[in-house]
Amino acid sequence: MTAITEVVDLDRRGCIAVLTVNNPPVNALGAGVRKGLRDGIAAAAGDASVSAIVIACAGRTFIAGADITEFGKPPKEPGFHEVLDGIESCAKPVIAAVHGTALGGGLETAMACHDRVGVKAARFGRPEVKLGLLPGAGGTQRLPRVVGVEKALQMIVSGEMIGADDALAHGLIDAIVAGDLTAAAVTFAERVVDEKRPLRKIRDIEDKIAAARGKPEIFAAFRKSVARQTRGFKAPEHCIRAIEASVNLPFPQGLQRERELSAELMASPESKAQRYIFFAEREAAKIPDVPADTPAKEIRKAAVIGAGTMGGGIAMNFANAGIPVTVIEVAKEALDRGLGVVRKNYENTAAKGRLTAQDVETRMGLITGTTDFAAVADADLIIEAVFEEMPIKKEVFARLDTLAKPDAVLATNTSTLDVNEIASATRRPESVIGTHFFSPANVMRLLENVRGAKSSKTAIATAMAVGRKIGKVPVLVGVCHGFVGNRMLHQRGREAEKLILEGALPHQVDKALYDFGFPMGPFAMGDLAGLDVSWRIRKGRGEKSAVADRLCEMGRFGQKTGAGFYTYSADRTPSPDPEVEKIILEVSGRMGIKRRAISVDEIVQRLLYPMVNEGAKILEEKIAIRASDIDVIWVYGYGWPVYRGGPMFWADSIGLKVLRDRMLDFQREHGDQWKPAPLLDRLADQGKTFTGQ
Ligand code: 3HC
Ligand code: NAI
């Protein structure tokens, strides 16, 4: 075996050369891998005793793409195009042997080969769009030539992976192999040589793109079908244009067009933000005083207390991950209602073709309902999701203390209550932790894990690991009112209400945030969640909200009553309501406020700057470990547009001095709730940022 570089080896199996990439953890295409592939191919091509070459990878996966840490830095030799040219133009057959995930530049490497084999569990994808990029090394030109334009559009614009069966059906791989992958690829290569198969270069394949030539309607229909989910993003449209070029231009000119579009994206603020979030999400998994090797408890069985809005959704997460879960309710009716909603959710998904009828039964089969509290006894993790009232929570935890296994992790889904006080109801506060899911709990990706003063490292490691296991993005935060997400949301809500009293209307405020990239604004969100929920909380805390309280007194609770800040048609389409406008004007008048026109810019600043300021306080208080954790919380829990990177990254991109100075203007105008947090002040004066960007 010869080491071509530190991360690529060349070996021989008879007349077949095997190039093995070994660049843990995911064999990303750093400079060493690129050089190794280029030089390894050249060495094998120049060796008269070699008749074909296999490219394989060591470790857990085939090449998972370009090395993202190199982006935005001066390019290192050799360029990736040069490497791919070397593979594709090699005079001897080159065969890719894929296991794990062939992603981005990894799939590109495989497509530059003349043949591809993969194991049954291999997956293939173009995730560049998720980083605000397009497959910029020929991917938009090669993929449609192999799998056809429609499949390429779908893969490249969604960024989702496909499995080996799908890849085989679409011609992306030539065979699914079993047993030792490298050995199987070598056998495949020997057959290619024996049969003297002509070299197949994807760049020369014409039939699938010719079928789409002169049919712009294919692209028009695709654009329409993805308009909703790609709103505000820059990369999807660039991807589509590049694929159009593959159909309408010869390969070299298509590559040139792809290069131009790719360069625009690489330099865009949207991609910078999306790449930042990619790493921020992975950073959030790292807890400084809970090292990665801290043993997490294996969750073989879970229990959920309460089958309401949240409990049912939480239970679904476990069933979806194949973990048996017991749901415990106070009364049979509540249990039946809750499990009925769960079944209906699954059936709706099945009706959309995303689950089979068998999947529905398998998942329901993993969920056991009972009114017998003693059923928690065999659960490794118990998540409480009962009413948001401290005495009830404490009673539940006191019971859990007597019934749960000694080493079970006891979690609360509270959104506002003190996790430490809840933990104090047990004799094992070290086993207690907050696991704050977001509604709908089976859909939203964020899991805000709340560390109590006494939570053990095992409890923390378990909550983080189980979060990942059930497909969530877990972020660890500390105890304070509203934790990180809702505490910041509260600031936004306060200003939203002031804005409508000063002169804006709910739909104007909502539109400003919708156009910023949020799925909806604060008033539409209030209507969706139910205005009565926050009304009850306000009453409990002795707080008031002039307009929202009036709407609730009128029975306008939002979507569920057909009216709230908006009125809703039968299909839940909102429209601004003159009656609400009348109430707002009345309240403004009564408070002696002279209404004025408020610009979109001011609306956005008034809503989002206080959130950034609260984020600064959260960091100072060490409620969040790092600024990027706050950004991950807002992107995955509240629909902050990922192409703006989260509130703290966004603030950095504006410039903290600019933001702080604007806050000082608002402080003069509106009072001390606008006082910049000391951390914001300090960073602004020092010309620094929250996120180090
Ligand atoms: N570049 C650099 N580092 C990468 C990386 C990449 N492409 N992909 C993953 N990593 C790092 C992660 O940051 C993480 O580092 P850490 O342990 O220090 O936090 C480590 O590898 C492991 O990653 P995950 O925790 O995500 O591991 P998983 O096993 O859960 O997932 C994966 C593996 C599916 C490969 C996932 O990491 C992934 O989706 N990676 C990104 C793939 C991607 O986007 N590729 C396209 C890049 S763009 C491109 O190829 C351009 C081309 O068109 C030319
Ligand atoms: P919910 O009112 O829909 O459901 C609560 C359920 O708990 C009811 O079905 C009730 O019968 C049951 N219950 C009450 N006491 C019980 C007991 N002693 N034993 C067993 N079951 C009992 O409430 P929801 O919305 O599901 O909220 C639950 C928890 O989740 C609360 O702490 C809430 O703050 C939190 N939360 C709610 C979110 C939301 O959007 N609804 C979001 C995030 C957290």
PDB file of C-alpha atoms and ligand atoms in Angstrom, residues 305-311 314 328-331 334 337 373 384-389 392-393 395-396 399 412-417 436-439 486 529 533, ligand 2:
ATOM      1  CA  ILE A 305     -47.507  12.184  31.553  1.00  0.00           C
ATOM      2  CA  GLY A 306     -50.445  14.042  29.990  1.00  0.00           C
ATOM      3  CA  ALA A 307     -51.965  13.384  26.555  1.00  0.00           C
ATOM      4  CA  GLY A 308     -52.877  16.973  25.699  1.00  0.00           C
ATOM      5  CA  THR A 309     -51.542  19.174  22.903  1.00  0.00           C
ATOM      6  CA  MET A 310     -47.934  18.542  23.825  1.00  0.00           C
ATOM      7  CA  GLY A 311     -48.002  15.083  25.428  1.00  0.00           C
ATOM      8  CA  ILE A 314     -44.026  14.185  22.362  1.00  0.00           C
ATOM      9  CA  ILE A 328     -50.453   8.378  31.239  1.00  0.00           C
ATOM     10  CA  GLU A 329     -53.569  10.490  31.787  1.00  0.00           C
ATOM     11  CA  VAL A 330     -55.834  11.258  34.741  1.00  0.00           C
ATOM     12  CA  ALA A 331     -59.033  10.058  33.103  1.00  0.00           C
ATOM     13  CA  ALA A 334     -58.744  12.544  28.195  1.00  0.00           C
ATOM     14  CA  ARG A 337     -59.126  11.945  23.152  1.00  0.00           C
ATOM     15  CA  PHE A 373     -49.468   6.054  37.161  1.00  0.00           C
ATOM     16  CA  GLU A 384     -44.202  15.345  32.210  1.00  0.00           C
ATOM     17  CA  ALA A 385     -46.558  17.450  30.048  1.00  0.00           C
ATOM     18  CA  VAL A 386     -49.486  18.231  32.356  1.00  0.00           C
ATOM     19  CA  PHE A 387     -51.153  21.609  32.996  1.00  0.00           C
ATOM     20  CA  GLU A 388     -48.791  24.540  33.473  1.00  0.00           C
ATOM     21  CA  GLU A 389     -49.441  24.900  37.194  1.00  0.00           C
ATOM     22  CA  ILE A 392     -49.866  20.051  39.863  1.00  0.00           C
ATOM     23  CA  LYS A 393     -46.339  19.672  38.486  1.00  0.00           C
ATOM     24  CA  GLU A 395     -47.536  16.629  42.854  1.00  0.00           C
ATOM     25  CA  VAL A 396     -46.718  14.714  39.673  1.00  0.00           C
ATOM     26  CA  ARG A 399     -45.370  10.678  42.664  1.00  0.00           C
ATOM     27  CA  THR A 412     -40.581  18.397  32.548  1.00  0.00           C
ATOM     28  CA  ASN A 413     -41.961  20.093  29.455  1.00  0.00           C
ATOM     29  CA  THR A 414     -42.791  23.257  31.368  1.00  0.00           C
ATOM     30  CA  SER A 415     -42.520  26.419  29.281  1.00  0.00           C
ATOM     31  CA  THR A 416     -42.457  28.991  32.094  1.00  0.00           C
ATOM     32  CA  LEU A 417     -42.099  27.354  35.494  1.00  0.00           C
ATOM     33  CA  HIS A 436     -38.967  21.990  26.392  1.00  0.00           C
ATOM     34  CA  PHE A 437     -40.588  20.848  23.144  1.00  0.00           C
ATOM     35  CA  PHE A 438     -42.218  23.261  20.724  1.00  0.00           C
ATOM     36  CA  SER A 439     -45.690  22.956  19.311  1.00  0.00           C
ATOM     37  CA  ASN A 486     -39.881  32.576  24.996  1.00  0.00           C
ATOM     38  CA  ALA A 529     -51.737  29.539  19.381  1.00  0.00           C
ATOM     39  CA  VAL A 533     -53.665  30.948  26.409  1.00  0.00           C
TER      40      VAL A 533
HETATM   41  P1  NAI B   2     -53.025  20.564  27.636  1.00  0.00           P
HETATM   42  O1  NAI B   2     -53.973  21.248  28.538  1.00  0.00           O
HETATM   43  O2  NAI B   2     -53.360  20.422  26.189  1.00  0.00           O
HETATM   44  O3  NAI B   2     -52.742  19.091  28.179  1.00  0.00           O
HETATM   45  C1  NAI B   2     -52.445  18.794  29.524  1.00  0.00           C
HETATM   46  C2  NAI B   2     -52.936  17.383  29.775  1.00  0.00           C
HETATM   47  O4  NAI B   2     -52.422  16.952  31.015  1.00  0.00           O
HETATM   48  C3  NAI B   2     -54.440  17.263  29.844  1.00  0.00           C
HETATM   49  O5  NAI B   2     -54.857  16.294  28.907  1.00  0.00           O
HETATM   50  C4  NAI B   2     -54.718  16.823  31.270  1.00  0.00           C
HETATM   51  O6  NAI B   2     -55.807  15.921  31.366  1.00  0.00           O
HETATM   52  C5  NAI B   2     -53.424  16.158  31.640  1.00  0.00           C
HETATM   53  N1  NAI B   2     -53.168  16.130  33.072  1.00  0.00           N
HETATM   54  C6  NAI B   2     -53.365  17.118  33.961  1.00  0.00           C
HETATM   55  N2  NAI B   2     -52.961  16.710  35.181  1.00  0.00           N
HETATM   56  C7  NAI B   2     -52.516  15.449  35.066  1.00  0.00           C
HETATM   57  C8  NAI B   2     -51.975  14.509  35.955  1.00  0.00           C
HETATM   58  N3  NAI B   2     -51.839  14.788  37.231  1.00  0.00           N
HETATM   59  N4  NAI B   2     -51.619  13.323  35.451  1.00  0.00           N
HETATM   60  C9  NAI B   2     -51.761  13.020  34.162  1.00  0.00           C
HETATM   61  N5  NAI B   2     -52.253  13.887  33.264  1.00  0.00           N
HETATM   62  C10 NAI B   2     -52.637  15.083  33.715  1.00  0.00           C
HETATM   63  O7  NAI B   2     -51.628  21.299  27.832  1.00  0.00           O
HETATM   64  P2  NAI B   2     -50.415  21.392  26.829  1.00  0.00           P
HETATM   65  O8  NAI B   2     -50.599  22.551  25.940  1.00  0.00           O
HETATM   66  O9  NAI B   2     -50.163  20.072  26.238  1.00  0.00           O
HETATM   67  O10 NAI B   2     -49.228  21.763  27.822  1.00  0.00           O
HETATM   68  C11 NAI B   2     -48.603  20.813  28.624  1.00  0.00           C
HETATM   69  C12 NAI B   2     -47.298  21.367  29.128  1.00  0.00           C
HETATM   70  O11 NAI B   2     -46.485  21.708  28.010  1.00  0.00           O
HETATM   71  C13 NAI B   2     -47.421  22.631  29.951  1.00  0.00           C
HETATM   72  O12 NAI B   2     -46.435  22.624  30.925  1.00  0.00           O
HETATM   73  C14 NAI B   2     -47.137  23.737  28.920  1.00  0.00           C
HETATM   74  O13 NAI B   2     -46.623  24.911  29.506  1.00  0.00           O
HETATM   75  C15 NAI B   2     -46.066  23.057  28.078  1.00  0.00           C
HETATM   76  N6  NAI B   2     -45.917  23.576  26.737  1.00  0.00           N
HETATM   77  C16 NAI B   2     -47.001  23.867  25.963  1.00  0.00           C
HETATM   78  C17 NAI B   2     -46.822  24.339  24.668  1.00  0.00           C
HETATM   79  C18 NAI B   2     -47.992  24.627  23.779  1.00  0.00           C
HETATM   80  O14 NAI B   2     -47.812  25.267  22.735  1.00  0.00           O
HETATM   81  N7  NAI B   2     -49.201  24.175  24.110  1.00  0.00           N
HETATM   82  C19 NAI B   2     -45.466  24.559  24.113  1.00  0.00           C
HETATM   83  C20 NAI B   2     -44.398  24.147  24.984  1.00  0.00           C
HETATM   84  C21 NAI B   2     -44.631  23.705  26.261  1.00  0.00           C
END
